[in-house]
């Protein structure tokens, strides 16, 4: 594992390189994770691929010092700077994103579709607009209310427990949300991360047109038992681009990015 970093504007972006293969893959991790989540891929596919896994703002070793505004242009410039340093700037790229990282991969594809040879998305965010996320990050009033709730979450705890008691919320989602509001530092990071990354909003209609026009292979992998991001979203996205896009559902929950699912991930990368 090579822990590396690059300087971008006033910030330091941490990233890792796994493997020494000729085919570059840019990897984007999930919420609360970091680039090391992809390390196992270097052990099994490092002769075929070089994996470059970026730590997103306010994750891992990255130090984001450019305010609560991370834009698609920032994402593109960071990726190009990384590839320039790795001397792979002109080679076709594979993009690999898990959960939140799926939204990053989609945004980067939208910016440079002609340079992307394949898009591999594991339980990806970004294919469907989450109404709560939109309200909390895309509207001024919603963002203020979001900030208030992260500082004083008592009312939300009560509301969440009521929904759980009335069986109006899935147990997995209850557990997931309860974890992310149960600790003051975790809440602070949630607000900071969500707000900072709010401008990464892939245009799905445009992306599908590019996929069809450029004949870009897209591999979507979902967990059968995932209650956070459902495979039905992938099925809907696939309509109209069936020749380029496949949906695979595996025996997993939301955490599709794991060594025990290596066979399915490599199949998505290689085929």
XYZ file of N, CA and C in Angstrom:
813
model
N 0.838 -1.196 0.000
C 0.000 0.000 0.000
C 0.869 1.240 0.000
N 0.579 2.172 -0.922
C 1.323 3.419 -0.992
C 0.431 4.566 -0.534
N 0.621 5.092 0.703
C -0.129 6.281 1.124
C 0.517 7.521 0.499
N -0.259 8.264 -0.271
C 0.267 9.406 -1.002
C -0.601 10.629 -0.715
N -0.153 11.785 -1.201
C -0.968 12.979 -1.059
C -0.641 13.963 -2.171
N -1.599 14.834 -2.445
C -1.360 15.906 -3.399
C -1.913 17.196 -2.812
N -1.319 18.306 -3.234
C -1.759 19.617 -2.769
C -2.700 20.215 -3.807
N -3.860 20.628 -3.348
C -4.848 21.211 -4.241
C -5.403 22.468 -3.591
N -5.162 23.617 -4.233
C -5.547 24.908 -3.661
C -4.999 25.009 -2.238
N -5.875 25.158 -1.240
C -5.402 25.261 0.147
C -5.494 23.932 0.895
N -5.806 22.895 0.180
C -6.096 21.612 0.822
C -5.047 20.551 0.501
N -5.068 19.506 1.315
C -4.234 18.327 1.077
C -5.170 17.143 0.877
N -5.009 16.469 -0.252
C -5.854 15.318 -0.579
C -5.036 14.046 -0.402
N -5.482 13.210 0.517
C -4.826 11.927 0.712
C -5.374 10.912 -0.284
N -4.491 10.049 -0.770
C -4.944 8.957 -1.631
C -3.974 7.792 -1.530
N -4.372 6.666 -2.055
C -3.568 5.444 -1.965
C -3.463 4.814 -3.351
N -2.368 4.112 -3.538
C -2.217 3.328 -4.758
C -2.048 1.865 -4.362
N -2.852 1.035 -4.988
C -2.767 -0.407 -4.777
C -2.537 -1.065 -6.127
N -1.541 -1.910 -6.219
C -1.257 -2.608 -7.469
C -0.345 -1.817 -8.384
N 0.162 -2.522 -9.420
C 1.089 -1.921 -10.378
C 0.693 -2.274 -11.817
N -0.555 -2.635 -12.012
C -1.010 -3.032 -13.336
C -1.111 -1.861 -14.299
N -1.267 -2.126 -15.590
C -1.271 -1.082 -16.615
C -2.593 -0.330 -16.739
N -3.669 -0.840 -16.140
C -4.991 -0.238 -16.325
C -5.401 0.555 -15.076
N -5.491 1.888 -15.178
C -5.795 2.701 -13.996
C -7.275 2.678 -13.618
N -7.521 2.600 -12.314
C -8.872 2.655 -11.761
C -8.887 3.724 -10.671
N -9.791 4.695 -10.783
C -9.965 5.666 -9.703
C -11.113 5.182 -8.831
N -10.860 5.101 -7.528
C -11.822 4.526 -6.582
C -12.334 5.596 -5.615
N -13.619 5.535 -5.320
C -14.248 6.450 -4.378
C -14.987 5.647 -3.310
N -14.619 5.878 -2.069
C -15.151 5.104 -0.938
C -16.523 5.605 -0.496
N -17.092 4.888 0.469
C -18.392 5.239 1.015
C -18.299 6.233 2.147
N -19.453 6.652 2.640
C -19.517 7.628 3.728
C -18.831 7.077 4.982
N -17.990 7.916 5.593
C -17.320 7.537 6.836
C -16.159 6.589 6.651
N -15.834 6.240 5.408
C -14.728 5.330 5.136
C -13.549 6.110 4.577
N -12.575 5.409 4.048
C -11.429 6.052 3.411
C -10.889 5.136 2.326
N -9.891 5.640 1.607
C -9.385 4.913 0.446
C -8.859 3.526 0.741
N -8.455 3.272 1.978
C -7.922 1.954 2.328
C -8.961 0.846 2.170
N -10.240 1.213 2.039
C -11.294 0.208 1.873
C -11.085 -0.630 0.609
N -10.298 -0.108 -0.345
C -10.068 -0.811 -1.603
C -8.766 -1.619 -1.606
N -8.061 -1.648 -0.493
C -6.733 -2.250 -0.461
C -6.735 -3.708 -0.911
N -7.754 -4.468 -0.539
C -7.764 -5.898 -0.872
C -7.763 -6.131 -2.379
N -8.257 -5.182 -3.154
C -8.277 -5.362 -4.606
C -6.870 -5.400 -5.188
N -5.953 -4.670 -4.562
C -4.575 -4.682 -5.030
C -3.926 -6.047 -4.904
N -4.348 -6.822 -3.898
C -3.766 -8.152 -3.684
C -4.171 -9.129 -4.767
N -5.386 -8.956 -5.281
C -5.930 -9.944 -6.217
C -5.932 -9.480 -7.669
N -5.870 -8.174 -7.888
C -5.943 -7.672 -9.261
C -4.855 -6.637 -9.541
N -3.829 -6.611 -8.697
C -2.777 -5.611 -8.818
C -1.864 -5.788 -10.014
N -1.868 -6.979 -10.624
C -1.068 -7.176 -11.839
C -1.797 -6.639 -13.073
N -3.106 -6.576 -12.976
C -3.939 -6.116 -14.088
C -4.245 -4.619 -13.982
N -4.443 -4.153 -12.734
C -4.878 -2.779 -12.503
C -3.951 -2.045 -11.531
N -3.965 -0.728 -11.647
C -3.445 0.156 -10.604
C -4.649 0.904 -10.045
N -4.916 0.718 -8.762
C -6.069 1.345 -8.113
C -5.619 2.609 -7.393
N -6.254 3.724 -7.693
C -5.981 4.997 -7.022
C -7.221 5.363 -6.224
N -7.127 5.286 -4.907
C -8.282 5.473 -4.029
C -8.138 6.788 -3.273
N -9.034 7.719 -3.557
C -8.988 9.061 -2.989
C -9.752 9.121 -1.675
N -9.184 9.807 -0.678
C -9.925 10.146 0.540
C -10.743 11.407 0.253
N -12.053 11.300 0.351
C -12.919 12.453 0.101
C -12.752 13.517 1.182
N -13.175 14.756 0.933
C -13.080 15.798 1.959
C -13.687 15.368 3.291
N -12.949 15.671 4.368
C -13.357 15.329 5.736
C -13.461 13.824 5.957
N -12.661 13.083 5.199
C -12.521 11.643 5.374
C -11.033 11.302 5.338
N -10.666 10.260 6.083
C -9.307 9.729 6.000
C -8.233 10.778 6.231
N -7.234 10.794 5.355
C -6.089 11.679 5.509
C -6.248 13.011 4.784
N -7.360 13.218 4.098
C -7.564 14.478 3.391
C -7.845 15.613 4.377
N -7.273 16.764 4.091
C -7.482 17.970 4.890
C -8.080 19.035 3.969
N -9.388 19.170 4.037
C -10.070 20.101 3.146
C -10.159 21.469 3.816
N -9.500 22.461 3.217
C -9.410 23.799 3.799
C -9.974 24.870 2.871
N -10.870 24.472 1.974
C -11.402 25.416 0.992
C -12.898 25.654 1.155
N -13.348 25.628 2.399
C -14.732 25.955 2.687
C -15.699 24.836 2.363
N -16.977 25.049 2.686
C -17.994 23.992 2.493
C -18.492 23.924 1.053
N -17.550 23.874 0.114
C -17.910 23.869 -1.301
C -16.947 22.993 -2.084
N -17.309 21.732 -2.248
C -16.539 20.819 -3.074
C -17.341 20.603 -4.338
N -16.816 21.041 -5.465
C -17.574 21.073 -6.707
C -17.133 19.977 -7.675
N -17.933 19.714 -8.714
C -17.504 18.776 -9.748
C -16.174 19.185 -10.390
N -15.932 20.492 -10.497
C -14.669 20.946 -11.058
C -13.504 20.612 -10.132
N -13.716 20.726 -8.828
C -12.683 20.316 -7.861
C -12.372 18.834 -8.027
N -13.415 18.037 -8.126
C -13.254 16.588 -8.278
C -12.452 16.268 -9.534
N -12.800 16.920 -10.639
C -12.103 16.685 -11.905
C -10.639 17.098 -11.821
N -10.360 18.261 -11.272
C -8.985 18.749 -11.200
C -8.126 17.883 -10.286
N -8.713 17.396 -9.191
C -7.974 16.508 -8.295
C -7.646 15.196 -9.008
N -8.625 14.636 -9.719
C -8.392 13.392 -10.456
C -7.315 13.584 -11.518
N -7.359 14.689 -12.234
C -6.366 14.931 -13.288
C -4.980 15.149 -12.698
N -4.922 15.839 -11.562
C -3.630 16.051 -10.917
C -3.042 14.730 -10.437
N -3.893 13.891 -9.900
C -3.459 12.567 -9.437
C -2.911 11.754 -10.608
N -3.647 11.718 -11.701
C -3.238 10.920 -12.850
C -1.993 11.486 -13.520
N -1.868 12.817 -13.504
C -0.682 13.443 -14.079
C 0.554 12.991 -13.308
N 0.434 12.969 -11.972
C 1.552 12.533 -11.150
C 1.877 11.075 -11.329
N 0.861 10.291 -11.719
C 1.072 8.855 -11.915
C 1.410 8.521 -13.364
N 1.512 9.555 -14.204
C 1.853 9.383 -15.633
C 0.836 8.525 -16.372
N -0.428 8.623 -15.991
C -1.487 7.865 -16.672
C -2.574 8.797 -17.198
N -2.240 10.063 -17.407
C -3.233 11.078 -17.742
C -3.970 10.769 -19.037
N -3.327 10.099 -19.995
C -3.955 9.859 -21.299
C -4.522 8.453 -21.467
N -4.473 7.644 -20.417
C -4.968 6.277 -20.528
C -6.458 6.199 -20.187
N -7.186 5.279 -20.841
C -8.608 5.094 -20.511
C -8.749 4.701 -19.036
N -9.785 5.225 -18.410
C -9.974 5.030 -16.977
C -11.180 4.160 -16.670
N -11.059 3.382 -15.615
C -12.220 2.751 -15.009
C -12.528 3.522 -13.734
N -13.810 3.784 -13.490
C -14.233 4.428 -12.248
C -14.960 3.406 -11.390
N -14.571 3.344 -10.118
C -15.149 2.390 -9.178
C -15.624 3.151 -7.947
N -16.927 3.100 -7.684
C -17.466 3.834 -6.547
C -18.391 2.988 -5.704
N -18.266 3.135 -4.384
C -19.141 2.430 -3.446
C -19.989 3.441 -2.680
N -21.298 3.245 -2.657
C -22.227 4.055 -1.880
C -22.047 5.540 -2.225
N -21.663 6.381 -1.259
C -21.396 7.793 -1.539
C -20.421 7.949 -2.697
N -19.444 7.060 -2.770
C -18.460 7.111 -3.850
C -19.067 6.905 -5.221
N -20.247 6.273 -5.283
C -20.938 6.132 -6.556
C -21.333 7.482 -7.115
N -21.738 8.392 -6.231
C -22.105 9.736 -6.668
C -20.895 10.471 -7.215
N -19.731 10.267 -6.587
C -18.500 10.893 -7.074
C -18.122 10.331 -8.452
N -18.227 9.019 -8.598
C -17.866 8.379 -9.869
C -18.787 8.847 -10.998
N -20.081 8.958 -10.713
C -21.033 9.430 -11.715
C -20.720 10.864 -12.137
N -20.376 11.696 -11.161
C -20.054 13.091 -11.460
C -18.802 13.203 -12.322
N -17.800 12.394 -12.007
C -16.568 12.432 -12.796
C -16.814 11.891 -14.198
N -17.633 10.859 -14.304
C -17.978 10.350 -15.631
C -18.672 11.437 -16.455
N -19.583 12.147 -15.834
C -20.310 13.219 -16.523
C -19.347 14.273 -17.076
N -18.262 14.529 -16.353
C -17.303 15.551 -16.768
C -16.416 15.090 -17.922
N -16.036 13.799 -17.934
C -15.080 13.317 -18.940
C -15.499 11.957 -19.500
N -16.686 11.836 -20.083
C -17.176 10.524 -20.525
C -16.302 9.854 -21.589
N -15.646 10.648 -22.430
C -14.837 10.053 -23.499
C -13.593 9.366 -22.960
N -13.200 9.676 -21.740
C -11.983 9.107 -21.165
C -12.254 7.927 -20.245
N -13.519 7.587 -20.074
C -13.886 6.507 -19.153
C -14.200 5.236 -19.942
N -13.461 4.175 -19.642
C -13.654 2.906 -20.344
C -14.695 2.019 -19.675
N -14.930 2.236 -18.369
C -15.933 1.428 -17.662
C -16.330 2.138 -16.369
N -17.577 1.928 -15.989
C -18.118 2.482 -14.753
C -18.624 1.326 -13.905
N -18.024 1.143 -12.719
C -18.423 0.066 -11.810
C -18.932 0.698 -10.521
N -20.193 0.467 -10.215
C -20.829 1.111 -9.071
C -21.380 0.054 -8.119
N -20.944 0.125 -6.873
C -21.355 -0.828 -5.847
C -22.342 -0.146 -4.898
N -23.581 -0.630 -4.862
C -24.628 -0.022 -4.031
C -24.529 1.498 -4.082
N -24.602 2.094 -5.284
C -24.255 3.503 -5.433
C -25.329 4.494 -4.993
N -24.876 5.551 -4.364
C -25.673 6.748 -4.175
C -25.606 7.532 -5.488
N -26.565 8.423 -5.711
C -26.481 9.310 -6.860
C -27.395 8.988 -8.014
N -27.937 7.769 -8.073
C -28.826 7.402 -9.169
C -30.253 7.906 -8.927
N -30.543 8.244 -7.685
C -31.865 8.733 -7.313
C -31.687 9.862 -6.299
N -32.460 10.906 -6.439
C -32.380 12.027 -5.503
C -33.061 11.635 -4.196
N -32.305 11.691 -3.113
C -32.858 11.437 -1.786
C -33.524 12.712 -1.299
N -34.821 12.675 -1.047
C -35.569 13.887 -0.712
C -35.078 14.546 0.575
N -34.688 13.719 1.574
C -34.203 14.282 2.829
C -32.849 14.957 2.638
N -31.992 14.307 1.858
C -30.681 14.906 1.579
C -30.847 16.206 0.793
N -31.744 16.190 -0.184
C -31.994 17.391 -0.981
C -32.480 18.525 -0.098
N -33.436 18.241 0.774
C -33.984 19.262 1.658
C -32.915 19.828 2.591
N -32.063 18.932 3.128
C -31.062 19.343 4.112
C -29.887 20.091 3.505
N -29.621 19.886 2.220
C -28.409 20.468 1.627
C -28.664 21.448 0.493
N -29.826 21.366 -0.159
C -30.068 22.197 -1.334
C -30.999 23.379 -1.068
N -31.565 23.465 0.128
C -32.418 24.601 0.471
C -31.856 25.300 1.709
N -31.951 26.619 1.720
C -31.392 27.386 2.838
C -32.102 27.063 4.145
N -33.426 27.022 4.121
C -34.180 26.730 5.333
C -33.907 25.312 5.816
N -33.878 24.369 4.863
C -33.602 22.984 5.224
C -32.222 22.812 5.832
N -31.241 23.526 5.297
C -29.882 23.415 5.820
C -29.782 23.998 7.228
N -30.504 25.084 7.463
C -30.509 25.666 8.818
C -31.157 24.712 9.809
N -32.238 24.078 9.384
C -32.920 23.126 10.253
C -32.050 21.896 10.495
N -31.328 21.481 9.452
C -30.380 20.369 9.560
C -29.304 20.692 10.595
N -28.748 21.910 10.517
C -27.712 22.334 11.465
C -28.254 22.344 12.891
N -29.480 22.850 13.057
C -30.110 22.892 14.377
C -30.288 21.485 14.942
N -30.762 20.567 14.098
C -31.007 19.189 14.540
C -29.715 18.490 14.928
N -28.622 18.748 14.201
C -27.342 18.127 14.533
C -26.793 18.642 15.864
N -27.170 19.869 16.231
C -26.725 20.426 17.519
C -27.650 19.999 18.656
N -28.955 19.929 18.357
C -29.945 19.567 19.375
C -30.882 18.499 18.805
N -30.427 17.235 18.841
C -31.168 16.172 18.156
C -32.267 15.507 18.976
N -32.559 16.031 20.147
C -33.512 15.369 21.024
C -34.851 15.087 20.376
N -35.415 16.090 19.675
C -36.718 15.903 19.047
C -36.668 14.800 17.983
N -35.534 14.736 17.285
C -35.412 13.761 16.211
C -35.307 12.344 16.766
N -34.583 12.193 17.888
C -34.513 10.888 18.558
C -35.924 10.399 18.897
N -36.725 11.303 19.471
C -38.089 10.940 19.852
C -38.935 10.552 18.661
N -38.812 11.325 17.584
C -39.574 11.044 16.371
C -39.167 9.702 15.769
N -37.863 9.431 15.764
C -37.336 8.185 15.210
C -37.830 6.984 16.014
N -37.830 7.108 17.317
C -38.292 6.018 18.177
C -39.787 5.757 17.980
N -40.535 6.837 17.771
C -41.967 6.683 17.527
C -42.215 5.921 16.230
N -41.489 6.292 15.186
C -41.625 5.592 13.900
C -41.267 4.115 14.046
N -40.221 3.833 14.825
C -39.800 2.450 15.037
C -40.869 1.685 15.818
N -41.430 2.314 16.820
C -42.459 1.670 17.634
C -43.701 1.355 16.808
N -44.038 2.252 15.889
C -45.218 2.065 15.049
C -44.935 1.206 13.822
N -43.695 0.692 13.728
C -43.272 -0.151 12.601
C -43.371 0.588 11.259
N -43.101 1.893 11.307
C -43.164 2.713 10.103
C -41.781 2.976 9.517
N -40.775 2.373 10.114
C -39.415 2.530 9.604
C -38.718 1.182 9.654
N -37.950 0.894 8.631
C -37.217 -0.369 8.573
C -36.191 -0.431 9.704
N -36.032 -1.612 10.319
C -35.114 -1.767 11.452
C -33.683 -1.423 11.067
N -33.280 -1.780 9.860
C -31.912 -1.484 9.410
C -31.693 0.019 9.281
N -32.695 0.706 8.743
C -32.581 2.151 8.597
C -32.605 2.830 9.964
N -33.442 2.332 10.878
C -33.478 2.875 12.242
C -32.103 2.778 12.891
N -31.491 1.613 12.779
C -30.164 1.398 13.351
C -29.128 2.297 12.688
N -29.212 2.422 11.380
C -28.270 3.234 10.602
C -28.359 4.704 11.013
N -29.584 5.239 11.021
C -29.784 6.658 11.349
C -29.454 6.922 12.811
N -29.857 6.015 13.686
C -29.602 6.185 15.115
C -28.111 6.278 15.402
N -27.315 5.495 14.666
C -25.856 5.538 14.849
C -25.306 6.911 14.498
N -25.801 7.473 13.390
C -25.230 8.717 12.893
C -25.707 9.956 13.627
N -26.658 9.834 14.531
C -27.034 11.011 15.322
C -26.806 10.788 16.812
N -26.224 9.657 17.175
C -26.048 9.323 18.582
C -24.823 9.914 19.242
N -23.941 10.535 18.479
C -22.694 11.067 19.011
C -22.477 12.468 18.443
N -22.084 13.413 19.299
C -21.955 14.817 18.884
C -20.940 14.994 17.764
N -19.790 14.318 17.843
C -18.760 14.455 16.822
C -19.211 13.819 15.508
N -19.902 12.701 15.612
C -20.420 12.048 14.413
C -21.441 12.957 13.729
N -22.281 13.625 14.528
C -23.267 14.565 13.964
C -22.578 15.756 13.310
N -21.542 16.269 13.952
C -20.816 17.405 13.378
C -20.228 17.040 12.028
N -19.625 15.859 11.963
C -19.040 15.411 10.702
C -20.115 15.177 9.639
N -21.249 14.636 10.059
C -22.340 14.402 9.120
C -22.772 15.717 8.474
N -22.976 16.741 9.291
C -23.375 18.040 8.756
C -22.301 18.604 7.830
N -21.048 18.543 8.267
C -19.943 19.109 7.480
C -19.782 18.372 6.159
N -19.815 17.047 6.194
C -19.625 16.254 4.978
C -20.785 16.447 4.001
N -21.993 16.322 4.497
C -23.157 16.469 3.616
C -23.173 17.853 2.964
N -22.919 18.882 3.770
C -22.975 20.248 3.248
C -21.858 20.506 2.247
N -20.660 20.029 2.553
C -19.512 20.268 1.672
C -19.676 19.572 0.331
N -20.267 18.386 0.319
C -20.392 17.601 -0.911
C -21.722 17.828 -1.638
N -22.474 18.827 -1.218
C -23.826 19.026 -1.750
C -23.851 19.378 -3.237
N -22.752 19.907 -3.777
C -22.739 20.326 -5.182
C -22.394 19.182 -6.143
N -22.091 18.034 -5.591
C -21.874 16.854 -6.444
C -23.241 16.238 -6.712
N -23.858 16.682 -7.817
C -25.212 16.262 -8.166
C -25.211 15.757 -9.610
N -24.976 14.491 -9.830
C -24.939 13.958 -11.197
C -26.268 14.170 -11.921
N -26.171 14.519 -13.177
C -27.346 14.666 -14.037
C -27.581 13.312 -14.710
N -28.505 12.540 -14.170
C -28.678 11.160 -14.608
C -29.144 11.060 -16.062
N -30.023 11.932 -16.485
C -30.481 11.904 -17.879
C -29.314 12.131 -18.833
N -28.491 13.104 -18.515
C -27.323 13.390 -19.356
C -26.339 12.229 -19.343
N -26.131 11.653 -18.171
C -25.194 10.538 -18.044
C -25.657 9.344 -18.867
N -26.952 9.040 -18.839
C -27.468 7.913 -19.615
C -27.292 8.142 -21.114
N -27.458 9.374 -21.552
C -27.239 9.692 -22.962
C -25.775 9.470 -23.347
N -24.868 9.859 -22.439
C -23.439 9.672 -22.699
C -23.086 8.184 -22.723
N -23.659 7.428 -21.806
C -23.404 5.983 -21.761
C -23.842 5.326 -23.066
N -25.031 5.703 -23.535
C -25.541 5.134 -24.780
C -24.708 5.589 -25.970
N -24.381 6.882 -26.004
C -23.631 7.424 -27.131
C -22.198 6.950 -27.195
N -21.563 6.801 -26.031
C -20.158 6.371 -25.983
C -20.032 4.860 -25.822
N -21.177 4.183 -25.664
C -21.196 2.726 -25.474
C -20.324 2.319 -24.282
N -20.470 3.045 -23.174
C -19.676 2.799 -21.969
C -20.253 1.635 -21.172
N -19.483 0.593 -20.887
C -19.984 -0.491 -20.038
C -20.202 0.009 -18.604
N -21.345 -0.330 -18.050
C -21.686 0.036 -16.677
C -22.081 -1.223 -15.930
N -21.449 -1.436 -14.776
C -21.758 -2.609 -13.949
C -22.252 -2.129 -12.583
N -23.482 -2.475 -12.262
C -24.074 -2.125 -10.975
C -24.171 -3.379 -10.113
N -23.675 -3.291 -8.890
C -23.712 -4.430 -7.970
C -24.411 -3.991 -6.679
N -25.429 -4.733 -6.299
C -26.216 -4.408 -5.104
C -26.250 -5.588 -4.141
N -26.519 -5.278 -2.882
C -26.710 -6.311 -1.881
C -28.176 -6.702 -1.786
N -28.447 -7.977 -1.793
C -29.829 -8.477 -1.723
C -30.532 -8.005 -0.457
N -29.773 -7.894 0.638
C -30.365 -7.555 1.932
C -30.146 -6.086 2.307
N -29.726 -5.281 1.346
C -29.497 -3.862 1.582
C -30.842 -3.146 1.712
N -31.028 -2.425 2.816
C -32.258 -1.646 3.003
C -31.970 -0.148 2.916
N -30.722 0.194 2.634
C -30.340 1.604 2.498
C -30.443 2.040 1.042
N -29.828 1.283 0.145
C -29.874 1.568 -1.289
C -30.362 0.307 -1.996
N -31.518 0.394 -2.613
C -32.188 -0.779 -3.164
C -31.805 -1.022 -4.616
N -31.772 -2.291 -4.997
C -31.413 -2.656 -6.366
C -32.459 -2.192 -7.374
N -33.677 -1.939 -6.925
C -34.724 -1.455 -7.829
C -34.343 -0.114 -8.454
N -33.536 0.677 -7.749
C -33.057 1.948 -8.299
C -32.160 1.674 -9.509
N -31.326 0.646 -9.389
C -30.466 0.259 -10.505
C -31.252 -0.263 -11.687
N -32.317 -1.015 -11.405
C -33.164 -1.534 -12.476
C -33.807 -0.389 -13.262
N -34.232 0.640 -12.543
C -34.844 1.801 -13.199
C -33.805 2.551 -14.040
N -32.615 2.725 -13.486
C -31.542 3.420 -14.201
C -31.188 2.675 -15.491
N -31.247 1.368 -15.465
C -30.836 0.537 -16.598
C -31.763 0.664 -17.803
N -32.996 1.076 -17.587
C -33.963 1.154 -18.682
C -33.473 2.121 -19.762
N -33.407 1.626 -20.983
C -32.956 2.444 -22.092
C -31.489 2.269 -22.423
N -30.727 1.684 -21.488
C -29.298 1.429 -21.741
C -28.974 -0.030 -21.407
N -29.933 -0.920 -21.677
C -29.754 -2.333 -21.329
C -28.539 -2.950 -21.999
N -28.180 -2.473 -23.174
C -27.026 -3.035 -23.877
C -25.699 -2.692 -23.244
N -25.660 -1.604 -22.476
C -24.412 -1.182 -21.832
C -24.385 -1.490 -20.326
N -25.549 -1.593 -19.721
C -25.622 -1.643 -18.248
C -26.179 -2.972 -17.754
N -25.509 -3.545 -16.753
C -26.000 -4.762 -16.104
C -26.187 -4.512 -14.616
N -27.129 -5.220 -14.019
C -27.386 -5.138 -12.580
C -27.197 -6.518 -11.981
N -26.327 -6.616 -10.985
C -26.084 -7.884 -10.287
C -26.455 -7.713 -8.823
N -27.218 -8.647 -8.295
C -27.603 -8.625 -6.882
C -26.937 -9.802 -6.193
N -26.159 -9.509 -5.158
C -25.394 -10.550 -4.475
C -25.885 -10.745 -3.046
N -25.435 -11.800 -2.418
C -25.840 -12.116 -1.046
C -25.063 -11.222 -0.080
N -25.548 -10.003 0.100
C -24.874 -9.024 0.956
C -25.893 -8.025 1.473
N -25.462 -7.256 2.470
C -26.241 -6.107 2.908
C -25.741 -4.900 2.140
N -25.669 -3.749 2.825
C -25.193 -2.552 2.131
C -23.690 -2.611 1.877
N -22.946 -3.272 2.762
C -21.479 -3.276 2.644
C -21.033 -4.250 1.561
N -21.232 -3.830 0.323
C -20.838 -4.650 -0.821
C -19.321 -4.635 -1.001
N -18.691 -3.518 -0.638
C -17.237 -3.396 -0.800
C -16.525 -4.132 0.336
N -16.299 -5.424 0.125
C -15.673 -6.261 1.153
C -14.963 -7.419 0.456
N -13.879 -7.874 1.057
C -13.091 -8.941 0.447
C -13.893 -10.214 0.225
N -14.888 -10.469 1.069
C -15.685 -11.688 0.897
C -16.545 -11.632 -0.366
N -16.683 -10.426 -0.940
C -17.427 -10.286 -2.199
C -16.478 -10.056 -3.374
N -15.227 -10.453 -3.182
C -14.193 -10.220 -4.191
C -14.583 -10.779 -5.555
N -15.098 -11.990 -5.596
C -15.408 -12.627 -6.879
C -16.403 -11.784 -7.689
N -17.411 -11.253 -7.020
C -18.428 -10.455 -7.698
C -17.862 -9.114 -8.145
N -16.998 -8.510 -7.335
C -16.408 -7.217 -7.690
C -15.474 -7.372 -8.870
N -14.650 -8.421 -8.846
C -13.724 -8.653 -9.964
C -14.493 -8.978 -11.243
N -15.590 -9.697 -11.126
C -16.398 -9.996 -12.315
C -16.915 -8.705 -12.935
N -17.317 -7.753 -12.092
C -17.805 -6.470 -12.586
C -16.680 -5.669 -13.250
N -15.479 -5.766 -12.694
C -14.333 -5.055 -13.256
C -13.877 -5.656 -14.574
N -13.845 -6.960 -14.636
C -13.205 -7.650 -15.770
C -14.132 -7.903 -16.939
N -15.442 -7.973 -16.712
C -16.342 -8.408 -17.781
C -17.345 -7.321 -18.149
